[in-house]
Short mmCIF file of C-alpha atoms in Angstrom, two decimals:
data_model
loop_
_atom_site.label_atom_id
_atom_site.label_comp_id
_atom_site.label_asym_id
_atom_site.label_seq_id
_atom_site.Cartn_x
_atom_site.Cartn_y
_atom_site.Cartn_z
CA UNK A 1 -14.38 -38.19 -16.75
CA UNK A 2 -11.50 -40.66 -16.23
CA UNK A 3 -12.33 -40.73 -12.75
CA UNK A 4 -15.66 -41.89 -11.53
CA UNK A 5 -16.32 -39.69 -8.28
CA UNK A 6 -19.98 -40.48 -7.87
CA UNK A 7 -19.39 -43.42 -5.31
CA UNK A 8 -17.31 -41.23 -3.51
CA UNK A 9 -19.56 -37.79 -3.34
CA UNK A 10 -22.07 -38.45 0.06
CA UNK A 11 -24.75 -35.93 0.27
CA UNK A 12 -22.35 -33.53 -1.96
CA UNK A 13 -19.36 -33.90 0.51
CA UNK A 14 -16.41 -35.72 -0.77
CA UNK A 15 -13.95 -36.50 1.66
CA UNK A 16 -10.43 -38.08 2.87
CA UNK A 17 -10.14 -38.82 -0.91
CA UNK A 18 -6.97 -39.71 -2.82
CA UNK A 19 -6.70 -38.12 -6.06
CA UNK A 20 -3.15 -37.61 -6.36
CA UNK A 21 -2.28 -37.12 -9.99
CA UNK A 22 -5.77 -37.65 -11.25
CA UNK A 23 -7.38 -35.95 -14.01
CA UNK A 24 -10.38 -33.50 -14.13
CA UNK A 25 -10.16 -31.33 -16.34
CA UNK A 26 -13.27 -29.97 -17.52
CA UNK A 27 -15.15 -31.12 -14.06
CA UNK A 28 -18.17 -30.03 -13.24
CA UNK A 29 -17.29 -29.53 -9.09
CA UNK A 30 -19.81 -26.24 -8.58
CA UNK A 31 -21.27 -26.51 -4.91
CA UNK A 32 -19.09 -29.78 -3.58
CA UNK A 33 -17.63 -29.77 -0.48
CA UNK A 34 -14.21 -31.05 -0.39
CA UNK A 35 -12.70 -32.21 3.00
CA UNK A 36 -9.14 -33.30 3.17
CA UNK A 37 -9.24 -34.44 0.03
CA UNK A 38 -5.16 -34.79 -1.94
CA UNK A 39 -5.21 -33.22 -5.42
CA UNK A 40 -1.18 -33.30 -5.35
CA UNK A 41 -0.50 -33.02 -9.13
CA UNK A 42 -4.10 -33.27 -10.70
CA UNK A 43 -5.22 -31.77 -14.02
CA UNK A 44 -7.82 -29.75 -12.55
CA UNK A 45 -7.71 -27.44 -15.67
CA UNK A 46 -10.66 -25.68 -16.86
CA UNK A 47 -12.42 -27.40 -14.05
CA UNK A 48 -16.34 -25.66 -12.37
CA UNK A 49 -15.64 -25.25 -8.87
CA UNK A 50 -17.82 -22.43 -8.44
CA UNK A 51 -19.57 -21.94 -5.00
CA UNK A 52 -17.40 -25.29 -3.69
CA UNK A 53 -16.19 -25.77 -0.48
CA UNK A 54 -12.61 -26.66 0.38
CA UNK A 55 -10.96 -27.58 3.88
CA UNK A 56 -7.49 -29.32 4.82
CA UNK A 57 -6.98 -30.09 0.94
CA UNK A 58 -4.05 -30.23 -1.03
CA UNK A 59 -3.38 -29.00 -4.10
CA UNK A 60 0.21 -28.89 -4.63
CA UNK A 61 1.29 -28.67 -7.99
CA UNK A 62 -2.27 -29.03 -9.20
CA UNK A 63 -3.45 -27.72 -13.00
CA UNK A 64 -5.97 -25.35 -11.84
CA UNK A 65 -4.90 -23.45 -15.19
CA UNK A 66 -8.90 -21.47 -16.73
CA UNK A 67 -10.53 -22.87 -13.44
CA UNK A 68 -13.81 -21.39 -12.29
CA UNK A 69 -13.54 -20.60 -9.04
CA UNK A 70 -16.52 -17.87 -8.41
CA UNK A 71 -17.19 -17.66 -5.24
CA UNK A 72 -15.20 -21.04 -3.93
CA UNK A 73 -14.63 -21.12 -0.50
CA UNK A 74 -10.85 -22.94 0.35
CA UNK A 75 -9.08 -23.07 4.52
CA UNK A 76 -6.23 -24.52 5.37
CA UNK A 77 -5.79 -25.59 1.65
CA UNK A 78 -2.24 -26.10 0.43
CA UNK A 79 -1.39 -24.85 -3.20
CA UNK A 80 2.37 -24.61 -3.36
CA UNK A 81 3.60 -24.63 -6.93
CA UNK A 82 -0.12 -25.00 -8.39
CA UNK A 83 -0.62 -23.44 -11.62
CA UNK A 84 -3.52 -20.72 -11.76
CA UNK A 85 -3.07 -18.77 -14.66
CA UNK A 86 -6.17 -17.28 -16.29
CA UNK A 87 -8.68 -18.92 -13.59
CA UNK A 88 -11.67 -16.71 -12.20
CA UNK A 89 -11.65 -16.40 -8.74
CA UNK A 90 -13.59 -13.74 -8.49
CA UNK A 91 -15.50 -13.39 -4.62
CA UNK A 92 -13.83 -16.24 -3.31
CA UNK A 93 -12.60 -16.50 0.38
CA UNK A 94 -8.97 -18.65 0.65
CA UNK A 95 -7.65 -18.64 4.70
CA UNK A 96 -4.67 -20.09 6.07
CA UNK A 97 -4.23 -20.98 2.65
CA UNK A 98 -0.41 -21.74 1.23
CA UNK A 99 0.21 -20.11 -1.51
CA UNK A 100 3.66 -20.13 -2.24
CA UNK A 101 5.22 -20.31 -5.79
CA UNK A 102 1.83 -20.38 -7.20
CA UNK A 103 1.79 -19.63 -11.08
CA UNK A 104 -1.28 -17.05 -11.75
CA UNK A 105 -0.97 -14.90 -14.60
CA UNK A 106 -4.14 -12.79 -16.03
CA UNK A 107 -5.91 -14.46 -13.07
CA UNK A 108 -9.01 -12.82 -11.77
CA UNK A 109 -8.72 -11.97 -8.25
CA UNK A 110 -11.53 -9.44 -8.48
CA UNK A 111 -13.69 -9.02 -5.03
CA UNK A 112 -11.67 -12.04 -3.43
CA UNK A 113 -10.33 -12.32 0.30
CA UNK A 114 -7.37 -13.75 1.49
CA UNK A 115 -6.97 -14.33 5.00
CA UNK A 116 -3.55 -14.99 6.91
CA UNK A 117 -2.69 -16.33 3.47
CA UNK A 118 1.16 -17.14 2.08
CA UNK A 119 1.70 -15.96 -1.39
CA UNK A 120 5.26 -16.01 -1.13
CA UNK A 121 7.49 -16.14 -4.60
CA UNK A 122 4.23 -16.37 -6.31
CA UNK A 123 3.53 -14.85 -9.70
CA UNK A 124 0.66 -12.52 -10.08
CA UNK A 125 1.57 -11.17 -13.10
CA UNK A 126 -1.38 -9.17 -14.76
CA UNK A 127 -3.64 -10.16 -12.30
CA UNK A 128 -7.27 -8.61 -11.70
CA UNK A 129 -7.01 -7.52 -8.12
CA UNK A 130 -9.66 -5.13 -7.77
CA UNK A 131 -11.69 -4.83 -5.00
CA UNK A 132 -9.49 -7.65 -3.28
CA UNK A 133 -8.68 -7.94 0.18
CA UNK A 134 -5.88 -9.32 1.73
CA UNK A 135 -5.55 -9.64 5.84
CA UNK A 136 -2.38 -10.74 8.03
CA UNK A 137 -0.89 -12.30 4.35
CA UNK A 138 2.71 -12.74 3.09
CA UNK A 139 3.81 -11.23 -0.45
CA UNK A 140 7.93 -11.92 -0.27
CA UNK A 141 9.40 -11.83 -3.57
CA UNK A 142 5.76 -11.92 -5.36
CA UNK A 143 5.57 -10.53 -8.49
CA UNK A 144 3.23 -8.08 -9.17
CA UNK A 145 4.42 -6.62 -12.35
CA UNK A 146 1.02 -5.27 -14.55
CA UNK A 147 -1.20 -6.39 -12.00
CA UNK A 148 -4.51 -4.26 -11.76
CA UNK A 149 -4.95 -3.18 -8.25
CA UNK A 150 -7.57 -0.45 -8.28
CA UNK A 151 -9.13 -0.52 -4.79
CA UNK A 152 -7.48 -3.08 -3.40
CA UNK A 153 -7.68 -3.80 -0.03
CA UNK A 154 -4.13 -4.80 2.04
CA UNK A 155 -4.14 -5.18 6.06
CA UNK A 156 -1.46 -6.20 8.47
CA UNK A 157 0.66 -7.96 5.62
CA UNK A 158 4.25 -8.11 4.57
CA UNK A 159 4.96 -6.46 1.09
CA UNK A 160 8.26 -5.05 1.38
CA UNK A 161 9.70 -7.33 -1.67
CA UNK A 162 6.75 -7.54 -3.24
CA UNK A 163 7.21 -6.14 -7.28
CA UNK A 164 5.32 -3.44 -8.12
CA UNK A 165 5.99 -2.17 -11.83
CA UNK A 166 2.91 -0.57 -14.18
CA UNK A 167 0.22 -1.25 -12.02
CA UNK A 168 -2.93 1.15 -11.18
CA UNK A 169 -2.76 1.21 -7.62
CA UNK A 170 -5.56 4.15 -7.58
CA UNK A 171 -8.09 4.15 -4.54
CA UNK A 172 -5.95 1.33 -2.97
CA UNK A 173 -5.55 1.50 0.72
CA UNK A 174 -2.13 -0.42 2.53
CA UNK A 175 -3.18 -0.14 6.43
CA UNK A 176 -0.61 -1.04 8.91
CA UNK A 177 1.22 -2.85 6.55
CA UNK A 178 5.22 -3.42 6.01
CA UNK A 179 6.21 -1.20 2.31
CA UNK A 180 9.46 -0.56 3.72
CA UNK A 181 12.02 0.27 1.01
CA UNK A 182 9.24 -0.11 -1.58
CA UNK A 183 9.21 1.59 -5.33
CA UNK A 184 6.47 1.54 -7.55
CA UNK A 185 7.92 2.44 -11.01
CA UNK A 186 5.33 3.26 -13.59
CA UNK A 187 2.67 3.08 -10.78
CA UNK A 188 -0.47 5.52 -10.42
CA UNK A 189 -1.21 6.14 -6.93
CA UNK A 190 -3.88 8.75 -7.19
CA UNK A 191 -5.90 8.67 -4.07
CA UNK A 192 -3.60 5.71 -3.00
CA UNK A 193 -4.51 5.26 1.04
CA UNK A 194 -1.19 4.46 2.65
CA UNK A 195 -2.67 5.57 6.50
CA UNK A 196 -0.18 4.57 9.37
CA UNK A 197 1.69 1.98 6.82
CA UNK A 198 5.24 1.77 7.21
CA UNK A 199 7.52 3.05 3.91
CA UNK A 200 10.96 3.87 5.43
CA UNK A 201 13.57 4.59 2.66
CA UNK A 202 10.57 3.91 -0.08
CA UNK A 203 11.31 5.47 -3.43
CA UNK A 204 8.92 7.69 -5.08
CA UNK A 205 11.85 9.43 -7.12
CA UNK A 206 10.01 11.52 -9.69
CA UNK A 207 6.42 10.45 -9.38
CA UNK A 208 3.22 12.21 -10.34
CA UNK A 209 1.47 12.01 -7.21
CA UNK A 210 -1.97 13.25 -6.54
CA UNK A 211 -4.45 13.09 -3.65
CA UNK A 212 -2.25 10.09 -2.35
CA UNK A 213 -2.79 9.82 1.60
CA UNK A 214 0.05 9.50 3.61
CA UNK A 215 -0.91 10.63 6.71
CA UNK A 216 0.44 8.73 9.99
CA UNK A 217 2.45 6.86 7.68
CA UNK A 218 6.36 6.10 8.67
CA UNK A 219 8.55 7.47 5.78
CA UNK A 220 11.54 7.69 7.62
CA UNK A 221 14.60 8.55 5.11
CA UNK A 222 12.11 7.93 1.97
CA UNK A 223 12.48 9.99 -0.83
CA UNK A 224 10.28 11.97 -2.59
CA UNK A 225 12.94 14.14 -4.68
CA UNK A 226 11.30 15.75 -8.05
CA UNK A 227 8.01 14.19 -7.01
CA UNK A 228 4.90 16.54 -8.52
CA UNK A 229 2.54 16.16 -5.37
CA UNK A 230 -1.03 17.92 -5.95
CA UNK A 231 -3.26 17.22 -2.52
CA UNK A 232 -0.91 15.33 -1.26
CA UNK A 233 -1.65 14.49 2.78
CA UNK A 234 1.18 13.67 4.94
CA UNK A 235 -0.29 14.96 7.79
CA UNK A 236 1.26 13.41 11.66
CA UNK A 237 3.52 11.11 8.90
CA UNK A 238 6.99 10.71 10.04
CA UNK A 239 9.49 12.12 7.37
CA UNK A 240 12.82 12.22 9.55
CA UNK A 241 15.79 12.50 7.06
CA UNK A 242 13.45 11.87 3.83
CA UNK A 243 14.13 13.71 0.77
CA UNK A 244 12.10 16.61 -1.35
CA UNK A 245 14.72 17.94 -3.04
CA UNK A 246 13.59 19.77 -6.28
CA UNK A 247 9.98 18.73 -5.53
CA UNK A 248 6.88 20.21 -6.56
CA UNK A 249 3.93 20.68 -4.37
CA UNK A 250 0.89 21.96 -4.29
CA UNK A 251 -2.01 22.21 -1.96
CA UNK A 252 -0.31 19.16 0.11
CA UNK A 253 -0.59 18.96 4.11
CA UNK A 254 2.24 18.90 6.26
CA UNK A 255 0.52 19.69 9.57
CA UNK A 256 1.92 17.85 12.46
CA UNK A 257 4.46 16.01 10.34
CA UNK A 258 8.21 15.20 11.46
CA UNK A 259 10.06 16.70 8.86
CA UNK A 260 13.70 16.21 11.16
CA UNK A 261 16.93 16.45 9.09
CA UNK A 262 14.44 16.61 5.82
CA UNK A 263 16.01 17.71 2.90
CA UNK A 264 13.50 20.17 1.09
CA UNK A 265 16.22 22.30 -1.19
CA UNK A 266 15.13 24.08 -4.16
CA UNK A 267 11.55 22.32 -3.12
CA UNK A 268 8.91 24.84 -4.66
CA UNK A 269 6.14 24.79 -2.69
CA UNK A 270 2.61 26.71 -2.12
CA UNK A 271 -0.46 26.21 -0.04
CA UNK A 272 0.62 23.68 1.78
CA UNK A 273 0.14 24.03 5.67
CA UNK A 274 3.30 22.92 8.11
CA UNK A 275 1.26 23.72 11.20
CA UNK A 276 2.56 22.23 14.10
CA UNK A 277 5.25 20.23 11.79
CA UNK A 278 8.85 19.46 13.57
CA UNK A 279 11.25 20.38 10.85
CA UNK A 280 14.57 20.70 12.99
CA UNK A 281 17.65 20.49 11.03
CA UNK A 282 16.00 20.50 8.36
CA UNK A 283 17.12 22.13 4.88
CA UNK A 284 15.22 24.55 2.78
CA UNK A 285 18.27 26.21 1.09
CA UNK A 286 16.77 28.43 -2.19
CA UNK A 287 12.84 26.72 -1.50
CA UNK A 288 10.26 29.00 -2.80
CA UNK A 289 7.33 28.51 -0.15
CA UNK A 290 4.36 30.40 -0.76
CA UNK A 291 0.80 30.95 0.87
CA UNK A 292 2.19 28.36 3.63
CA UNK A 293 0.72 28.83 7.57
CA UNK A 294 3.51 27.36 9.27
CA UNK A 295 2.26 28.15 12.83
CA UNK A 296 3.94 26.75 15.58
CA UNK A 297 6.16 24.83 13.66
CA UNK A 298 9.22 24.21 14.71
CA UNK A 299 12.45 25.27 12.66
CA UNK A 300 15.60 25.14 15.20
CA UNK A 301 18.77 24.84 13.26
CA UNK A 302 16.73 24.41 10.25
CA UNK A 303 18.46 26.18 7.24
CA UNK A 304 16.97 28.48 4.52
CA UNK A 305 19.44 29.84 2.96
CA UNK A 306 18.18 32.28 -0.21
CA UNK A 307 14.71 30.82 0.72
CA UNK A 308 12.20 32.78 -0.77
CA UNK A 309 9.18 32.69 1.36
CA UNK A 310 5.74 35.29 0.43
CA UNK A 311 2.53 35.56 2.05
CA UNK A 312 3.51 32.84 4.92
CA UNK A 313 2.29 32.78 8.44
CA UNK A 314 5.23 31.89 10.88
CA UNK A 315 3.18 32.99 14.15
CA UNK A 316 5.17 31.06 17.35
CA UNK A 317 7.42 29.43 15.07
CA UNK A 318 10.70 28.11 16.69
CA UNK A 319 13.43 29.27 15.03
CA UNK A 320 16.79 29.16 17.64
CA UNK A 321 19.33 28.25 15.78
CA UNK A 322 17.51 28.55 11.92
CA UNK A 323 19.86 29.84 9.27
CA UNK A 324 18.12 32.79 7.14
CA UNK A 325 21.60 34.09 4.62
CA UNK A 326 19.50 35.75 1.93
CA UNK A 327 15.99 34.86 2.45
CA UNK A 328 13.92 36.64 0.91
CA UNK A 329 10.52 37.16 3.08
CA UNK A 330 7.49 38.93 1.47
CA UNK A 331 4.24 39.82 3.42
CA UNK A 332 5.15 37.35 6.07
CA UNK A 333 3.36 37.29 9.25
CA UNK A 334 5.29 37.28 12.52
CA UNK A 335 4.25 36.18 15.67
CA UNK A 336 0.91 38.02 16.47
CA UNK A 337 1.51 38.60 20.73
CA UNK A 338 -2.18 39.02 21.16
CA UNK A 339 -2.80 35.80 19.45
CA UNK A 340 -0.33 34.55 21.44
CA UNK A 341 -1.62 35.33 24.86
CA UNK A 342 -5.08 34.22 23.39
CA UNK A 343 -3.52 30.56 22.89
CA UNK A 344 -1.79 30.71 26.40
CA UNK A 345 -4.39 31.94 28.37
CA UNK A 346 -5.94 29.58 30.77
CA UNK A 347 -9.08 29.67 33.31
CA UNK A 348 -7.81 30.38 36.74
CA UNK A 349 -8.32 27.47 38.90
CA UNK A 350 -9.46 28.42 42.68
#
């Protein structure tokens, strides 16, 4: 090792080092703890950090290039412009870390937590990302292209310029997180969890899309036009002015939605509830709908012009104002008055 650190290492901690521009490589670190130690520009390639422990270090532009990382614990580390490609972090824990402009192709993120983290122009290019977890983290401009992301794990962060292209995002949940304007081109979101996430004028264009969970999500002007959605949920999700045109779904939930101003024409579409949905203004012109229970949903000013609807329930459905020039309705239920009285009747108060 060019550099001696054994006078340095007390009790395994090495700390308040200088190490700028040092080289490594090949270092057996595994279990150290590393305390505001400067690694600015080392050649930390290939390097055994596994199970270390780093606070208040810096990293910047460090060769961390086929590092093992398993398990390594790093806070308030700074690794701007560090190169990571093909190192193993697999399990380890990085907070209030500074990532930004990292290099990490083909790196192994598998199982690892990042925490209030900055990944910012970095380039995660056919990373391993499953089973990750990020929290409260930054992804502008990151690039995500090929990256596997099956079950991966994204809370409170910013990914609305994040790249997504070819990955498997399948079993992946996004939680209150900021996908606004998002598009994930070549992307398989089967049983993708996107629950109260925000994807306003996100592009799903033309995407396969099955068992994908968007309920509570915002979609607000998103568009979803030629999509093939098989148990789809977006159930209580806000779809004000998005688009279905031409779509295809099946066995999808609408219940509770806002489906204001949406534009659903020539959508074909069966067993898929609207109960309760708010789809004023919106426009259903030549739609087939079938096996729907659209109870209590509200249509007012909606237009279905040579809509086809067959075996539909539109019991208390608001219509003032709907448009209905050749519709064609088969064995639809009406408003059932008994039913109706049932659901208004209340307990007489003395």
């Amino acid at each position: 090792m060019p550099v001696s650190l054994q006078d340095l290492i007390i009790d395994g901690t090495l700390e308040n080092a200088d190490l700028r521009n040092v080289s490594l490589a090949g270092a057996d670190l595994s279990g150290l703890r590393l305390r505001a130690v400067n690694l600015q520009g080392a050649d930390l390639s290939g390097v055994n950090l596994n199970e270390a422990d780093l606070q208040d270090c810096i990293l910047t532009k460090a060769n961390l290039s086929g590092a093992s990382m398993l398990g390594t614990s790093l806070s308030n580390c700074t690794l701007e412009n560090a190169e990571l490609s093909k190192a193993n972090l697999m399990t380890a824990t990085l907070s209030h870390c500074v990532l930004t402009g990292v290099q990490a192709v083909t790196t192994n993120w598998a199982a690892t937590t990042l925490q209030t983290c900055s990944l910012q122009n970095a380039n995660l290019q056919g990373g391993n990302f499953e089973c990750c977890k990020l929290a409260n983290c930054s992804l502008n401009e990151t690039e995500l292209r090929d990256a596997q992301l099956v079950r991966l794990i994204v809370v409170s962060s910013n990914l609305k310029t994040t790249r997504f292209s070819n990955n498997d995002l399948s079993q992946a949940m996004f939680s209150e997180t900021d996908l606004a304007g998002q598009s994930f081109p070549g992307c398989n979101l089967t049983l993708t969890l996107f629950a109260g996430a925000t994807l306003d004028g996100a592009d799903f264009g033309g995407m396969a899309l099955s068992q994908t969970i968007f309920a509570e999500a915002s979609l607000k002007g998103a568009n979803f036009a030629n999509v093939q959605a098989k148990s789809v949920n977006w159930a209580m999700a806000d779809l004000t002015e998005a688009r279905f045109s031409g779509a295809l779904i099946e066995m999808c939930d609408f219940s509770l939605a806002k489906l204001v101003r949406v534009d659903a024409s020539n959508v074909q579409s069966s067993y898929s509830p609207m109960i309760k949905a708010d789809a004023s203004q919106s426009v259903w012109n030549n739609a087939s709908i079938k096996f729907c229970d659209m109870s209590h949903a509200k249509l007012d000013n909606a237009s279905l012009r040579n809509a086809s609807l067959y075996l539909c329930n539109l019991h208390a459905v608001s219509e003032e104002g709907a448009l209905w020039a050749g519709a064609e309705l088969s064995e639809v239920n009406r408003t059932d008055p008994e039913l109706q009285k049932a659901e208004n009747w209340k307990a007489k108060t003395n």
